[in-house]
Amino acid sequence: MSVLTRPFRPTPKPDLHLPWWTPGDTNAAFGLGFNVLVNVLVLSSLCIGVLRMSEASVYGVIVPALGIQLLIGNVYYTYLARRLAYREKRDDVTAMPYGPSVPHMFIVTFLIMLPVYLATKDPIKAWQTGLAWAFIIGIIVVIGAFVGPYIRRFTPRAAMLGTLAGISLAFISMRPAAQMWDTAWIALPVFVIILAGFFANVRMPFGLPVGLVALLVGTAIGWAGGFMSAPDVASAARDIAIGLPSLQLDLLVNGLKDILPLLATAIPLGIYNFTEGMSNVESAAAAGDSYNLRSVLLADGAGAIVGSALGSPFPPAVYIGHPGWKAAGGRTGYSLGSGVVIALLCFVGLFGLINTLLPTPAIVPILLYIGLVIGAQAFRAVPKAHYVAVVIAIIPNIAAWAQGLIDNALGAAGTSAAKVGEAALESNSVLYHGLLILGSGAVLAGMMIGAVVAFIVDRNFVWAAGYLVGAAALSFFGIINAQQVELNANAEVTLGYLFAAAVCVAFAMMRLPRREKDADELELDAEEGMVSRPADVAEPEPTGAA
């Protein structure tokens, strides 16, 4: 099935026999496995190259801790998928993908741990701070599990899928795309194979999985072209060592002793985490699989807490990309299969060796594939009238990505935006301050703004005003559109939201008729009616909510 078509939802089967593995699971497992593989390689290199942590700490503690997180999480999500399949008597249910959160890998490294390392020159101290931060994130996500279902029910789908598309385009797609064109002679042939296999449904020779064929071709080109180094492989092979997860409570407790400075970033990013999880669940529902949001968020929060106690500062989460793996044929077994394999690789210390065997440009095209699928789904699964809401929900994430890119560039030059001065930057058409404000709390900000636009399009001005007041409250406390968490964090933005709410109230008093649904929207409603959604909360949806 092409990922550019809406999902077909089969008739429930009264006598369902659900296999543990299907040919499509093999296809999806290779794709997801390589996706997680790249992320583990990246976070390992960040710890060693940026934070100057020892390889013993990274490959002996952090990576094994991540391995047990992946194992437990993927077992749980396989259970949820099979439970959903039997409840709805469908054999096309796809498990939620699970792994280390890509944006958080960079956030915890550069915003949390790196400043501590630069101030103390102590990688252990930085590590302790990262563990405390991950623990706080887990607590906030657990709390969000009891709030998120209400937010999901009253928020238009365009807002949630739009902000998810923003994450996917800015933080999932841009870096792999840059890496691909930097080594285009390896990456582009791989990308064409992925496009042909996943989008055009081209069958690979001998029925081999698309991801495996793509990786083999890219690896062959990389080695034949001299991109890889045989001596590096031999050196990495000598460093293989088994590492099993163990409790690191002393590191976590030491990090929690200085908890107050962490709250300024942990609170908004914890909200970011459960907002992203909520959007991922909505994305899966749009693809035909309606999971209970509370069950998902509780698992994500618990995973972050357990991981921090075992020594991993990288919170795992449900992954962006469920629709892509569903389109690739993944069912209930693919996530478990990839999780088990990656966990074993974590325990036996093979990531250093893998990094020398597989060229990165042969792996990263799978990330761009996910970005394309999520971006396309944001428009495919919402009414055409709400496309504008999708686009505006994307923009704050692009702003956050651009602001981070500016900061990294200035840091590489040995300076910062504060030292250069915002006036100097703006005189050269770099609107740094505007990007910083717009991109702060980007996931939540995008969702709120997207919801406002969707409700305005539907002429539901009362709900639009309500979301604007909510955005004003979030900006007042610095959760969105502010540089830090504090009271009256950004008065101008807060007033802007309140004034906009007042305008919406004025429009509401005009008692204008609601927008009539278009033909495509009626079709979407009919498709939604073919799948039962979990009763996360009992309240009815407001008019205009997807």
Short mmCIF file of C-alpha atoms in Angstrom, two decimals, residues 131-471:
data_model
loop_
_atom_site.label_atom_id
_atom_site.label_comp_id
_atom_site.label_asym_id
_atom_site.label_seq_id
_atom_site.Cartn_x
_atom_site.Cartn_y
_atom_site.Cartn_z
CA LEU A 131 20.28 11.97 34.87
CA ALA A 132 18.45 14.33 37.22
CA TRP A 133 16.96 16.16 34.26
CA ALA A 134 15.76 12.90 32.68
CA PHE A 135 14.20 11.86 36.01
CA ILE A 136 12.26 15.14 36.23
CA ILE A 137 11.12 14.72 32.60
CA GLY A 138 9.77 11.28 33.48
CA ILE A 139 7.79 12.64 36.45
CA ILE A 140 6.25 15.38 34.29
CA VAL A 141 5.27 12.92 31.55
CA VAL A 142 3.59 10.66 34.14
CA ILE A 143 1.59 13.67 35.37
CA GLY A 144 0.82 14.48 31.73
CA ALA A 145 -0.68 11.04 31.31
CA PHE A 146 -3.64 12.22 33.39
CA VAL A 147 -3.94 15.60 31.63
CA GLY A 148 -3.07 14.67 28.06
CA PRO A 149 -6.28 12.76 27.21
CA TYR A 150 -8.35 15.86 27.91
CA ILE A 151 -6.06 18.04 25.80
CA ARG A 152 -6.19 15.52 22.98
CA ARG A 153 -9.96 15.30 22.98
CA PHE A 154 -10.46 19.07 22.77
CA THR A 155 -7.65 19.90 20.33
CA PRO A 156 -8.18 19.81 16.55
CA ARG A 157 -6.23 17.06 14.81
CA ALA A 158 -4.65 19.63 12.46
CA ALA A 159 -2.95 21.28 15.43
CA MET A 160 -1.48 18.04 16.79
CA LEU A 161 -0.41 16.60 13.46
CA GLY A 162 0.88 20.00 12.35
CA THR A 163 3.21 20.43 15.31
CA LEU A 164 4.32 16.80 14.86
CA ALA A 165 5.09 17.54 11.21
CA GLY A 166 7.10 20.54 12.39
CA ILE A 167 9.24 18.31 14.61
CA SER A 168 9.61 15.83 11.81
CA LEU A 169 10.60 18.35 9.15
CA ALA A 170 12.92 20.46 11.31
CA PHE A 171 14.52 18.01 13.72
CA ILE A 172 14.11 14.64 12.00
CA SER A 173 14.56 15.54 8.31
CA MET A 174 16.94 18.49 8.00
CA ARG A 175 20.07 16.97 9.53
CA PRO A 176 19.79 13.66 7.60
CA ALA A 177 19.07 15.59 4.40
CA ALA A 178 22.21 17.68 4.91
CA GLN A 179 24.24 14.55 5.64
CA MET A 180 22.85 12.89 2.53
CA TRP A 181 23.74 15.67 0.13
CA ASP A 182 27.12 16.07 1.80
CA THR A 183 27.85 12.46 0.70
CA ALA A 184 25.35 12.22 -2.13
CA TRP A 185 27.21 9.50 -4.03
CA ILE A 186 26.38 7.06 -1.21
CA ALA A 187 23.11 8.40 0.14
CA LEU A 188 21.07 9.19 -2.98
CA PRO A 189 21.08 5.64 -4.43
CA VAL A 190 19.97 4.42 -0.98
CA PHE A 191 17.22 7.05 -0.89
CA VAL A 192 15.93 6.02 -4.32
CA ILE A 193 15.66 2.39 -3.15
CA ILE A 194 13.71 3.51 -0.06
CA LEU A 195 11.38 5.69 -2.16
CA ALA A 196 10.78 2.88 -4.66
CA GLY A 197 10.21 0.26 -1.99
CA PHE A 198 8.09 2.20 0.48
CA PHE A 199 6.27 4.75 -1.70
CA ALA A 200 6.02 2.99 -5.09
CA ASN A 201 5.62 -0.55 -3.68
CA VAL A 202 8.45 -1.93 -5.83
CA ARG A 203 9.29 -5.48 -4.74
CA MET A 204 12.95 -6.02 -3.96
CA PRO A 205 14.92 -8.92 -5.52
CA PHE A 206 14.30 -12.30 -3.83
CA GLY A 207 11.70 -10.62 -1.61
CA LEU A 208 14.40 -9.00 0.56
CA PRO A 209 13.35 -6.20 2.93
CA VAL A 210 13.62 -2.72 1.45
CA GLY A 211 15.73 -1.43 4.33
CA LEU A 212 18.18 -4.31 4.05
CA VAL A 213 18.65 -3.86 0.29
CA ALA A 214 19.14 -0.12 0.76
CA LEU A 215 21.72 -0.64 3.50
CA LEU A 216 23.63 -3.30 1.55
CA VAL A 217 23.81 -1.12 -1.56
CA GLY A 218 24.91 1.96 0.38
CA THR A 219 27.49 -0.01 2.37
CA ALA A 220 28.91 -1.57 -0.80
CA ILE A 221 29.25 1.85 -2.44
CA GLY A 222 30.82 3.32 0.69
CA TRP A 223 33.45 0.60 1.01
CA ALA A 224 34.17 0.45 -2.72
CA GLY A 225 34.61 4.22 -2.83
CA GLY A 226 37.02 4.38 0.08
CA PHE A 227 34.64 6.12 2.48
CA MET A 228 35.23 3.48 5.18
CA SER A 229 38.47 2.38 6.86
CA ALA A 230 39.50 -1.24 7.52
CA PRO A 231 41.99 -0.28 10.32
CA ASP A 232 39.13 1.44 12.17
CA VAL A 233 37.15 -1.82 12.07
CA ALA A 234 40.07 -3.78 13.53
CA SER A 235 40.56 -1.21 16.29
CA ALA A 236 36.85 -1.22 17.18
CA ALA A 237 36.76 -5.02 17.22
CA ARG A 238 39.45 -5.06 19.91
CA ASP A 239 37.34 -2.77 22.11
CA ILE A 240 34.23 -5.01 22.22
CA ALA A 241 33.14 -5.60 25.82
CA ILE A 242 29.93 -6.90 27.35
CA GLY A 243 28.06 -4.35 29.43
CA LEU A 244 24.95 -5.13 31.46
CA PRO A 245 22.64 -2.50 32.97
CA SER A 246 23.15 -1.68 36.63
CA LEU A 247 21.67 0.79 39.09
CA GLN A 248 23.40 4.18 39.19
CA LEU A 249 21.41 5.67 42.05
CA ASP A 250 24.42 7.50 43.47
CA LEU A 251 24.84 9.46 40.25
CA LEU A 252 21.12 10.25 40.11
CA VAL A 253 20.92 11.33 43.76
CA ASN A 254 23.95 13.58 43.38
CA GLY A 255 22.36 15.19 40.34
CA LEU A 256 19.07 15.77 42.16
CA LYS A 257 20.84 17.74 44.88
CA ASP A 258 20.97 20.70 42.49
CA ILE A 259 17.48 20.22 41.13
CA LEU A 260 16.18 23.81 41.19
CA PRO A 261 18.21 25.16 38.25
CA LEU A 262 17.03 22.21 36.16
CA LEU A 263 13.33 22.99 36.59
CA ALA A 264 13.53 25.98 34.23
CA THR A 265 14.25 23.64 31.31
CA ALA A 266 12.78 20.39 32.59
CA ILE A 267 9.25 21.73 33.07
CA PRO A 268 8.71 23.06 29.51
CA LEU A 269 10.58 20.12 27.97
CA GLY A 270 8.59 17.65 30.05
CA ILE A 271 5.44 19.27 28.69
CA TYR A 272 7.05 19.05 25.25
CA ASN A 273 7.55 15.32 25.80
CA PHE A 274 3.97 14.48 26.63
CA THR A 275 2.71 16.87 23.92
CA GLU A 276 4.85 15.04 21.36
CA GLY A 277 3.65 11.68 22.69
CA MET A 278 0.08 12.88 22.44
CA SER A 279 0.65 13.95 18.83
CA ASN A 280 2.23 10.59 18.00
CA VAL A 281 -0.82 8.77 19.37
CA GLU A 282 -3.06 11.01 17.27
CA SER A 283 -0.87 10.25 14.25
CA ALA A 284 -1.36 6.52 14.85
CA ALA A 285 -5.12 7.05 15.18
CA ALA A 286 -5.14 8.91 11.86
CA ALA A 287 -3.44 5.86 10.33
CA GLY A 288 -6.12 3.55 11.76
CA ASP A 289 -4.76 2.41 15.14
CA SER A 290 -6.34 4.16 18.13
CA TYR A 291 -4.27 3.60 21.25
CA ASN A 292 -5.16 4.68 24.76
CA LEU A 293 -3.12 7.84 25.32
CA ARG A 294 -2.84 7.40 29.09
CA SER A 295 -1.30 3.94 28.70
CA VAL A 296 1.28 5.33 26.27
CA LEU A 297 2.28 8.34 28.34
CA LEU A 298 2.58 6.34 31.56
CA ALA A 299 4.95 3.97 29.80
CA ASP A 300 7.03 6.84 28.41
CA GLY A 301 7.30 8.52 31.80
CA ALA A 302 8.18 5.28 33.56
CA GLY A 303 10.83 4.57 30.90
CA ALA A 304 12.54 7.90 31.53
CA ILE A 305 12.51 7.36 35.31
CA VAL A 306 13.88 3.80 35.09
CA GLY A 307 16.50 4.87 32.56
CA SER A 308 17.76 7.69 34.77
CA ALA A 309 18.16 5.23 37.68
CA LEU A 310 20.19 2.93 35.40
CA GLY A 311 22.43 5.74 34.15
CA SER A 312 20.83 6.91 30.88
CA PRO A 313 20.16 10.66 30.50
CA PHE A 314 18.33 10.08 27.21
CA PRO A 315 14.56 9.61 27.76
CA PRO A 316 12.99 7.10 25.35
CA ALA A 317 9.56 7.74 23.89
CA VAL A 318 7.05 6.54 21.34
CA TYR A 319 8.61 7.39 18.02
CA ILE A 320 7.46 9.59 15.23
CA GLY A 321 6.81 7.31 12.28
CA HIS A 322 3.99 4.86 13.07
CA PRO A 323 2.24 5.56 9.71
CA GLY A 324 5.47 4.90 7.82
CA TRP A 325 6.07 1.52 9.43
CA LYS A 326 2.41 0.61 8.99
CA ALA A 327 2.67 1.42 5.28
CA ALA A 328 5.87 -0.65 5.13
CA GLY A 329 3.91 -3.66 6.37
CA GLY A 330 4.79 -3.60 10.06
CA ARG A 331 2.24 -5.19 12.37
CA THR A 332 2.59 -6.22 16.03
CA GLY A 333 6.01 -7.87 15.90
CA TYR A 334 8.33 -5.45 14.09
CA SER A 335 8.89 -3.07 17.03
CA LEU A 336 9.62 -5.96 19.40
CA GLY A 337 12.01 -7.55 16.90
CA SER A 338 14.01 -4.37 16.38
CA GLY A 339 13.97 -3.62 20.12
CA VAL A 340 15.35 -7.04 21.03
CA VAL A 341 18.13 -6.84 18.43
CA ILE A 342 19.17 -3.30 19.39
CA ALA A 343 19.10 -4.25 23.09
CA LEU A 344 21.43 -7.19 22.43
CA LEU A 345 23.77 -4.91 20.51
CA CYS A 346 23.72 -2.54 23.49
CA PHE A 347 24.59 -5.32 25.93
CA VAL A 348 27.45 -6.85 23.93
CA GLY A 349 29.05 -3.51 23.09
CA LEU A 350 28.92 -3.74 19.31
CA PHE A 351 28.00 -0.13 18.54
CA GLY A 352 31.59 0.99 18.21
CA LEU A 353 32.20 -1.79 15.70
CA ILE A 354 28.97 -1.13 13.78
CA ASN A 355 29.95 2.53 13.45
CA THR A 356 33.06 1.46 11.54
CA LEU A 357 31.27 -1.10 9.36
CA LEU A 358 28.21 0.83 8.15
CA PRO A 359 28.58 4.24 6.48
CA THR A 360 26.26 6.79 8.07
CA PRO A 361 25.10 8.14 4.67
CA ALA A 362 23.72 4.65 3.96
CA ILE A 363 21.56 4.75 7.10
CA VAL A 364 20.24 8.31 7.47
CA PRO A 365 17.93 8.26 4.38
CA ILE A 366 15.48 6.19 6.45
CA LEU A 367 15.11 9.21 8.76
CA LEU A 368 14.25 11.45 5.82
CA TYR A 369 11.67 8.86 4.74
CA ILE A 370 9.98 9.16 8.14
CA GLY A 371 10.01 12.94 7.83
CA LEU A 372 8.27 12.74 4.47
CA VAL A 373 5.62 10.33 5.75
CA ILE A 374 4.74 12.42 8.80
CA GLY A 375 4.69 15.65 6.80
CA ALA A 376 2.38 14.08 4.21
CA GLN A 377 0.10 12.59 6.86
CA ALA A 378 -0.47 15.97 8.49
CA PHE A 379 -2.24 17.11 5.34
CA ARG A 380 -3.76 13.77 4.31
CA ALA A 381 -5.58 13.16 7.61
CA VAL A 382 -7.17 16.60 8.13
CA PRO A 383 -9.81 18.57 6.22
CA LYS A 384 -8.49 20.81 3.42
CA ALA A 385 -9.93 23.80 5.24
CA HIS A 386 -7.49 23.06 8.12
CA TYR A 387 -4.35 22.94 5.96
CA VAL A 388 -3.56 26.49 7.04
CA ALA A 389 -3.66 25.33 10.68
CA VAL A 390 -1.19 22.55 9.86
CA VAL A 391 1.22 25.02 8.27
CA ILE A 392 1.16 27.50 11.14
CA ALA A 393 1.66 24.67 13.66
CA ILE A 394 4.83 23.71 11.78
CA ILE A 395 6.39 27.18 11.92
CA PRO A 396 7.42 27.37 15.64
CA ASN A 397 9.42 24.14 15.24
CA ILE A 398 11.24 25.56 12.23
CA ALA A 399 12.00 28.67 14.30
CA ALA A 400 13.40 26.52 17.12
CA TRP A 401 15.56 24.59 14.66
CA ALA A 402 16.86 27.79 13.03
CA GLN A 403 17.63 29.42 16.38
CA GLY A 404 19.52 26.33 17.52
CA LEU A 405 21.48 26.32 14.25
CA ILE A 406 22.46 29.96 14.82
CA ASP A 407 23.56 29.21 18.38
CA ASN A 408 25.65 26.23 17.25
CA ALA A 409 27.28 28.28 14.49
CA LEU A 410 28.14 31.11 16.85
CA GLY A 411 29.41 28.62 19.42
CA ALA A 412 31.70 27.06 16.81
CA ALA A 413 33.10 30.54 16.17
CA GLY A 414 33.82 30.96 19.89
CA THR A 415 31.09 33.48 20.54
CA SER A 416 27.33 33.65 21.22
CA ALA A 417 24.27 35.67 20.34
CA ALA A 418 24.62 37.59 23.60
CA LYS A 419 28.21 38.57 22.77
CA VAL A 420 27.48 39.48 19.17
CA GLY A 421 24.35 41.38 20.14
CA GLU A 422 20.87 41.03 18.75
CA ALA A 423 21.10 44.45 17.05
CA ALA A 424 24.15 43.34 15.07
CA LEU A 425 22.42 40.11 14.09
CA GLU A 426 19.21 41.84 13.02
CA SER A 427 21.17 44.38 10.96
CA ASN A 428 22.33 41.37 8.93
CA SER A 429 18.74 40.04 8.55
CA VAL A 430 19.16 37.43 11.31
CA LEU A 431 16.00 37.89 13.38
CA TYR A 432 17.44 36.02 16.32
CA HIS A 433 15.18 37.37 19.07
CA GLY A 434 12.01 36.68 17.10
CA LEU A 435 13.14 33.13 16.34
CA LEU A 436 14.01 32.59 20.00
CA ILE A 437 10.60 33.75 21.23
CA LEU A 438 8.61 31.99 18.52
CA GLY A 439 10.55 28.74 18.92
CA SER A 440 10.54 28.53 22.73
CA GLY A 441 8.29 25.64 23.72
CA ALA A 442 7.82 25.02 19.99
CA VAL A 443 5.79 21.79 20.16
CA LEU A 444 3.24 23.16 22.60
CA ALA A 445 3.24 26.62 20.99
CA GLY A 446 2.62 25.10 17.56
CA MET A 447 -0.23 23.02 18.89
CA MET A 448 -1.89 26.00 20.58
CA ILE A 449 -1.55 28.29 17.56
CA GLY A 450 -2.68 25.56 15.19
CA ALA A 451 -5.76 24.93 17.32
CA VAL A 452 -6.63 28.63 17.33
CA VAL A 453 -6.40 28.82 13.54
CA ALA A 454 -8.47 25.64 13.05
CA PHE A 455 -11.21 26.95 15.34
CA ILE A 456 -11.20 30.35 13.60
CA VAL A 457 -11.52 28.64 10.20
CA ASP A 458 -14.55 26.77 11.59
CA ARG A 459 -15.94 30.06 12.98
CA ASN A 460 -15.79 28.54 16.43
CA PHE A 461 -14.58 31.76 18.03
CA VAL A 462 -15.40 30.79 21.61
CA TRP A 463 -12.98 27.86 21.53
CA ALA A 464 -10.43 29.96 19.65
CA ALA A 465 -10.62 32.54 22.45
CA GLY A 466 -10.23 29.80 25.04
CA TYR A 467 -7.03 28.48 23.43
CA LEU A 468 -5.67 32.02 23.15
CA VAL A 469 -6.26 32.55 26.87
CA GLY A 470 -4.52 29.24 27.50
CA ALA A 471 -1.58 30.36 25.35
#
